[in-house]
Amino acid sequence: MSAGRFPLTALRAEETRRRLEAFLAEMGAPAYRARQILAWVYDRGARSFEEMRDLPRELRAALAERFAVHSLRRERETPAGDEACKHLFLTREGYPVESVGIPVPGGATYCLSVASGCPVGCGFCASGAFFHRFLAPGEILDQYLLMKAAGGRTPAPSGIVLMGMGEPLLNWRGTRGFLAAIGADCAVGARRITVSTVGVPGRLEALGREFPQVKLAVSLHAAEDSVRAALIPAAARMPIAALMAACRAYAELTHGRRITFEYVLLAGVNDGPRAAAALAALLKGLPAAVNLIPYNPVAGAAFARPAEAAVAAFAAALRARFTGAVTLRRSLGGAANAACGQLGSEPARSRGARRRGGV
Ligand code: SAH
Ligand code: SF4
């Protein structure tokens, strides 16, 4: 997008249509063109006005002077060699935003970012090493639209996870606007969307109230406050007892929707049998599942991935005490630094970035 042009996806489709109609009236063009343009953007995957072949050439040129199609600019796509594909986008200021397309049976999971970097600053996550800014709803939506339009290695979306860069519930304005837009303007069912969060006071309840069908994943990583606060600096603002109380409130609001607890396994930190027992005890009585994520290496981070036997032992110890499902996350994308926790590890990230530390 070049400076000064208004991105069509910056507003909800209904408002954009009104803006387009006003512009079309100025140009002496028929109002129905507005719907045609929106269909190109939301359904037909146009990335420029040039591609909107059924519009008159002069109209396309006039539109391109006043508007941009998207807020984000596509920079490059990096196949990871294992079918996952990382997409790098730039904001208007040139800040990096990364998304990942992960093929799954029947389509692909689109992993989207809600920020360039992340202010939470978890030491095991590349995104936490810098923070530029949160994204607006249209910038989150653009990742979805542009990945879908890119096609190629990434099949059509069958699900969306907000598990890229940034903390969705800290960027509540962006996340909420995105969830509303993707439902109304792209007809993606809420049941196909998962929001992953470390927990932010008041926001789990807001998510449950406003989007009860959206799936919730909570990044727990430890059942003890001292360990968790060392891993997630912002966790100090929400001790485990408060987080669990919010999860119970969420379960009530959503009539018992199952919550997935994510647990990054870090060798020698949180992967022992006592940690597994504490985790099982903590989740007792909640409609819960656990997703174990063996640590993916991040340059400069002082953590190690547990050996496979240790991962298996942790899962077995947990299963012996916990009745919910325990799954192991399949790790795709490592070859392109596109696996969980590796987004933002490209050199471009630090241009003018604020170092992590504090929210
Ligand atoms: N900020 C949100 C969502 C983005 S992170 C959150 O933290 O939940 C998505 C998931 O990737 C989280 O569960 C996070 O703990 C995990 N993750 C981060 N760094 C990782 C790493 N290096 N290896 C494996 N998983 C990681
Ligand atoms: Fe932010 Fe999530 Fe990474 Fe922590 S794990 S730094 S909350 S993106």
XYZ file of C-alpha atoms and ligand atoms in Angstrom:
393
model
C 0.000 0.000 0.000
C 1.424 3.407 -0.796
C 1.010 6.337 1.560
C -2.268 8.208 1.497
C -4.414 5.623 -0.250
C -7.255 4.248 1.819
C -7.197 0.440 2.223
C -10.539 -1.193 1.437
C -10.155 -3.747 4.234
C -9.520 -1.098 6.897
C -13.278 -0.877 7.462
C -16.016 -3.471 7.653
C -17.322 -4.354 4.185
C -20.617 -2.530 4.730
C -18.854 0.777 5.505
C -16.387 0.292 2.670
C -19.292 -0.198 0.303
C -20.710 3.187 1.314
C -17.329 4.848 0.797
C -16.968 3.220 -2.582
C -20.462 4.256 -3.601
C -19.681 7.882 -2.723
C -16.523 7.686 -4.821
C -18.332 6.022 -7.716
C -20.961 8.762 -7.652
C -18.171 11.359 -7.870
C -16.802 9.490 -10.867
C -20.200 9.174 -12.510
C -19.925 5.372 -12.334
C -22.865 3.117 -11.351
C -23.280 2.197 -7.674
C -23.403 -1.557 -8.374
C -19.672 -1.444 -9.062
C -19.117 -1.191 -5.293
C -20.487 -4.695 -4.725
C -18.486 -5.958 -7.658
C -15.282 -4.546 -6.133
C -16.054 -6.040 -2.721
C -16.687 -9.441 -4.294
C -13.253 -9.224 -5.888
C -11.661 -8.453 -2.522
C -13.512 -10.891 -0.273
C -14.445 -13.774 -2.566
C -12.287 -13.655 -5.648
C -8.889 -12.964 -4.062
C -7.917 -9.822 -5.984
C -4.705 -8.283 -4.715
C -4.837 -5.186 -6.907
C -7.427 -3.169 -8.835
C -5.620 -4.219 -11.996
C -6.885 -7.774 -11.462
C -10.540 -6.655 -11.398
C -10.932 -7.394 -15.093
C -14.640 -6.669 -15.394
C -14.209 -3.021 -14.331
C -13.485 -0.391 -17.000
C -9.772 0.377 -17.263
C -10.185 4.097 -16.356
C -12.194 3.209 -13.272
C -9.504 0.767 -12.129
C -6.883 3.480 -12.520
C -9.000 6.029 -10.628
C -9.661 3.555 -7.818
C -5.947 2.751 -7.525
C -5.182 6.429 -7.040
C -7.603 6.857 -4.173
C -7.663 3.396 -2.564
C -5.402 0.454 -1.798
C -6.928 -3.021 -1.800
C -5.218 -4.164 1.430
C -3.478 -2.539 4.411
C -0.579 -5.004 4.423
C 1.930 -5.492 1.648
C 3.020 -8.958 0.612
C 6.768 -9.270 0.929
C 7.636 -12.922 0.404
C 6.647 -16.526 0.906
C 9.054 -19.073 2.327
C 8.180 -22.758 1.922
C 9.421 -24.734 4.912
C 10.032 -27.937 2.949
C 7.497 -29.871 5.053
C 4.403 -28.356 3.355
C 4.043 -25.443 5.744
C 4.582 -22.053 4.142
C 5.543 -18.850 5.924
C 4.172 -15.584 4.533
C 5.910 -12.320 5.365
C 3.903 -9.098 5.119
C 4.862 -5.513 5.881
C 2.765 -2.835 7.529
C 2.654 0.663 6.028
C 5.627 1.554 8.296
C 7.553 -1.496 7.069
C 7.104 -3.572 10.247
C 7.207 -7.333 9.683
C 4.110 -9.484 10.183
C 4.366 -13.228 9.644
C 1.650 -15.812 9.059
C 1.900 -19.525 8.388
C -0.210 -21.792 6.207
C -0.199 -25.355 7.548
C -1.765 -27.996 5.294
C -4.083 -30.352 7.178
C -6.456 -33.017 5.845
C -9.219 -31.168 4.003
C -7.487 -27.797 3.711
C -5.067 -25.682 5.693
C -4.839 -24.041 9.061
C -4.009 -20.354 8.735
C -1.926 -19.159 11.669
C -2.281 -15.366 11.878
C -0.530 -12.617 13.871
C -2.164 -9.854 15.894
C 0.986 -7.708 16.252
C 4.425 -7.096 14.825
C 6.410 -8.691 17.644
C 4.910 -9.174 21.092
C 5.066 -7.038 24.239
C 4.637 -10.030 26.579
C 8.267 -11.015 26.101
C 8.324 -14.766 26.796
C 11.985 -15.792 26.764
C 11.343 -18.969 24.725
C 9.529 -17.194 21.872
C 11.159 -15.278 19.000
C 8.168 -12.943 18.681
C 8.676 -11.858 22.274
C 12.122 -10.426 21.552
C 10.748 -7.255 19.940
C 7.579 -5.232 19.654
C 6.585 -2.640 17.076
C 2.814 -2.338 17.462
C -0.512 -4.127 17.544
C -2.389 -4.672 14.300
C -5.773 -3.212 13.377
C -8.623 -5.617 12.533
C -8.122 -5.076 8.787
C -4.428 -5.945 9.053
C -5.275 -9.277 10.694
C -7.941 -9.916 8.069
C -5.484 -9.055 5.286
C -3.202 -11.934 6.307
C -6.140 -14.284 5.798
C -7.217 -12.757 2.483
C -3.703 -12.492 1.055
C -2.718 -16.025 2.062
C -5.913 -17.338 0.541
C -5.292 -15.342 -2.634
C -1.685 -16.561 -2.842
C -2.905 -20.162 -3.182
C 0.095 -22.088 -4.410
C 1.547 -24.154 -1.613
C -1.126 -23.174 0.890
C -4.505 -24.851 0.277
C -7.851 -23.160 0.985
C -8.398 -22.401 4.666
C -10.231 -24.924 6.814
C -9.375 -23.263 10.118
C -7.794 -20.147 11.603
C -5.625 -19.942 14.705
C -4.544 -16.655 16.277
C -1.222 -18.190 17.299
C 1.238 -16.107 15.312
C 2.994 -13.027 16.663
C 1.432 -11.139 19.518
C -1.049 -11.697 22.314
C -4.641 -11.613 20.989
C -6.318 -10.613 24.237
C -3.908 -7.718 24.808
C -4.836 -6.491 21.343
C -8.539 -6.836 22.103
C -9.539 -4.098 19.661
C -7.780 -5.866 16.781
C -8.868 -9.379 17.772
C -12.474 -8.483 18.400
C -12.763 -6.483 15.170
C -11.165 -9.327 13.239
C -13.461 -11.974 14.736
C -16.494 -9.869 13.874
C -15.267 -9.166 10.317
C -14.216 -12.701 9.444
C -17.653 -13.966 10.436
C -19.708 -11.297 8.715
C -17.583 -10.402 5.676
C -15.863 -13.718 4.911
C -18.522 -16.118 6.235
C -15.994 -18.119 8.255
C -17.771 -19.959 11.087
C -16.574 -19.146 14.599
C -16.163 -22.854 15.342
C -13.285 -22.931 12.881
C -11.341 -20.253 14.769
C -9.063 -20.660 17.801
C -7.707 -17.833 19.935
C -4.549 -18.619 21.923
C -3.716 -16.479 24.944
C -1.532 -16.283 28.045
C -4.564 -14.783 29.816
C -5.363 -11.110 30.301
C -7.582 -9.957 33.185
C -11.223 -9.555 32.138
C -10.659 -10.565 28.513
C -11.272 -14.316 28.703
C -14.745 -13.541 29.949
C -15.214 -10.930 27.200
C -14.227 -13.514 24.574
C -16.653 -16.074 26.031
C -19.451 -13.535 26.157
C -18.993 -11.988 22.704
C -17.738 -14.993 20.737
C -18.932 -18.099 22.572
C -18.332 -20.359 19.543
C -14.689 -19.391 19.057
C -12.324 -21.986 20.507
C -10.047 -20.992 23.357
C -6.477 -22.173 23.928
C -4.686 -20.998 27.066
C -0.881 -20.984 27.180
C -0.197 -22.371 30.633
C 3.325 -23.893 30.490
C 3.533 -24.349 34.275
C 1.230 -25.130 37.182
C 3.272 -23.070 39.651
C 3.346 -19.286 39.706
C 7.103 -19.014 40.226
C 7.881 -21.116 37.133
C 5.148 -19.533 35.005
C 6.117 -15.960 35.876
C 9.720 -16.702 34.902
C 8.559 -18.012 31.520
C 5.858 -15.414 30.796
C 6.887 -12.045 32.286
C 3.372 -10.581 31.957
C 1.933 -13.538 33.901
C 2.693 -11.634 37.086
C -0.426 -9.598 36.266
C -2.555 -12.705 36.305
C -1.512 -15.348 38.830
C -2.537 -18.951 38.104
C -5.416 -18.852 40.614
C -6.903 -15.826 38.822
C -6.338 -17.446 35.422
C -8.124 -20.624 36.538
C -11.002 -18.568 37.967
C -11.310 -16.804 34.595
C -11.275 -20.195 32.827
C -14.077 -21.446 35.061
C -16.074 -18.278 34.337
C -15.406 -18.786 30.617
C -16.594 -22.408 30.830
C -19.784 -21.254 32.504
C -20.422 -18.483 29.988
C -19.938 -20.882 27.088
C -21.937 -23.714 28.665
C -18.958 -25.951 29.206
C -16.907 -25.363 26.070
C -13.683 -27.278 26.305
C -10.542 -25.217 26.842
C -7.253 -26.421 25.416
C -4.258 -25.757 27.645
C -1.014 -25.361 25.751
C 2.125 -26.481 27.488
C 5.516 -25.826 25.886
C 7.890 -28.523 27.127
C 11.276 -27.091 28.081
C 14.010 -29.524 29.141
C 14.756 -29.378 32.859
C 12.300 -26.512 33.422
C 8.747 -27.899 33.335
C 9.041 -31.426 31.941
C 9.434 -33.563 35.091
C 6.918 -35.999 36.650
C 6.120 -33.575 39.484
C 5.223 -30.884 36.983
C 2.920 -33.358 35.196
C 1.179 -34.240 38.480
C 0.764 -30.545 39.385
C -0.715 -29.851 35.946
C -3.232 -32.682 36.294
C -4.245 -31.449 39.751
C -4.670 -27.874 38.519
C -6.996 -28.825 35.649
C -9.203 -31.128 37.697
C -12.887 -30.304 37.272
C -12.420 -28.095 34.190
C -13.633 -29.098 30.711
C -10.024 -29.252 29.501
C -7.620 -30.796 27.017
C -3.837 -30.454 27.051
C -1.717 -29.790 23.979
C 1.962 -30.494 24.626
C 4.359 -28.511 22.425
C 7.989 -29.626 22.554
C 10.078 -26.454 22.431
C 11.159 -25.288 18.974
C 14.632 -23.770 19.057
C 14.903 -19.975 18.997
C 18.305 -18.330 18.434
C 19.710 -16.797 21.602
C 17.144 -18.420 23.922
C 18.562 -20.422 26.833
C 16.179 -23.376 26.509
C 16.389 -26.874 25.102
C 13.862 -29.289 23.680
C 13.395 -32.378 25.887
C 14.434 -35.730 24.429
C 11.611 -37.721 22.857
C 11.633 -40.153 25.775
C 11.144 -37.281 28.224
C 8.223 -35.949 26.186
C 6.638 -39.411 26.145
C 7.208 -39.829 29.900
C 5.587 -36.460 30.615
C 2.579 -37.322 28.462
C 2.239 -40.724 30.185
C 2.504 -39.202 33.675
C -0.156 -36.665 32.749
C -2.488 -39.234 31.175
C -2.278 -41.360 34.317
C -3.847 -38.551 36.369
C -5.874 -36.472 33.916
C -9.057 -37.597 32.195
C -9.095 -35.023 29.352
C -7.395 -35.485 25.994
C -3.608 -35.077 25.881
C -2.194 -34.370 22.438
C 1.262 -33.665 21.111
C 1.548 -30.784 18.649
C 2.881 -31.760 15.279
C 5.675 -29.330 14.566
C 5.742 -28.092 10.998
C 7.620 -25.178 9.557
C 10.911 -25.516 11.440
C 13.020 -25.334 8.292
C 11.731 -21.814 7.574
C 11.591 -20.655 11.201
C 7.837 -20.882 10.866
C 7.071 -23.297 13.699
C 5.382 -22.194 16.952
C 7.450 -19.551 18.662
C 9.789 -18.943 15.756
C 7.936 -16.092 14.039
C 9.914 -12.880 13.961
C 13.302 -14.534 14.013
C 14.290 -12.987 10.668
C 16.872 -10.190 10.841
C 14.284 -7.628 9.608
C 12.567 -7.741 12.965
C 14.798 -5.448 14.962
C 14.644 -2.391 12.727
C 13.680 0.327 15.186
C 12.030 -2.201 17.467
C 11.578 -1.729 21.147
C 13.226 -4.509 23.135
C 10.857 -6.696 25.047
C 10.178 -6.159 28.704
C 6.923 -5.247 30.336
C 3.514 -4.766 28.826
N 0.551 -15.031 22.399
C -0.308 -16.136 22.337
C -0.448 -16.707 20.942
C 0.784 -16.805 20.118
S 2.002 -17.975 20.635
C 0.121 -17.219 23.316
O 1.231 -17.145 23.815
O -0.696 -18.090 23.560
C 1.246 -19.517 20.165
C 1.795 -20.735 20.926
O 3.159 -20.985 20.571
C 1.777 -20.517 22.445
O 1.222 -21.622 23.106
C 3.236 -20.397 22.743
O 3.530 -20.744 24.052
C 3.873 -21.317 21.742
N 5.312 -21.077 21.588
C 5.965 -19.898 21.687
N 7.302 -20.083 21.524
C 7.477 -21.403 21.317
C 8.632 -22.214 21.052
N 9.839 -21.678 20.949
N 8.455 -23.521 20.868
C 7.202 -24.076 20.932
N 6.088 -23.371 21.160
C 6.216 -22.048 21.356
Fe 3.892 -13.257 22.960
Fe 2.752 -15.675 22.898
Fe 5.318 -15.348 22.134
Fe 4.670 -15.106 24.718
S 4.492 -16.954 23.440
S 5.992 -13.714 23.546
S 2.666 -14.181 24.576
S 3.535 -14.493 21.124
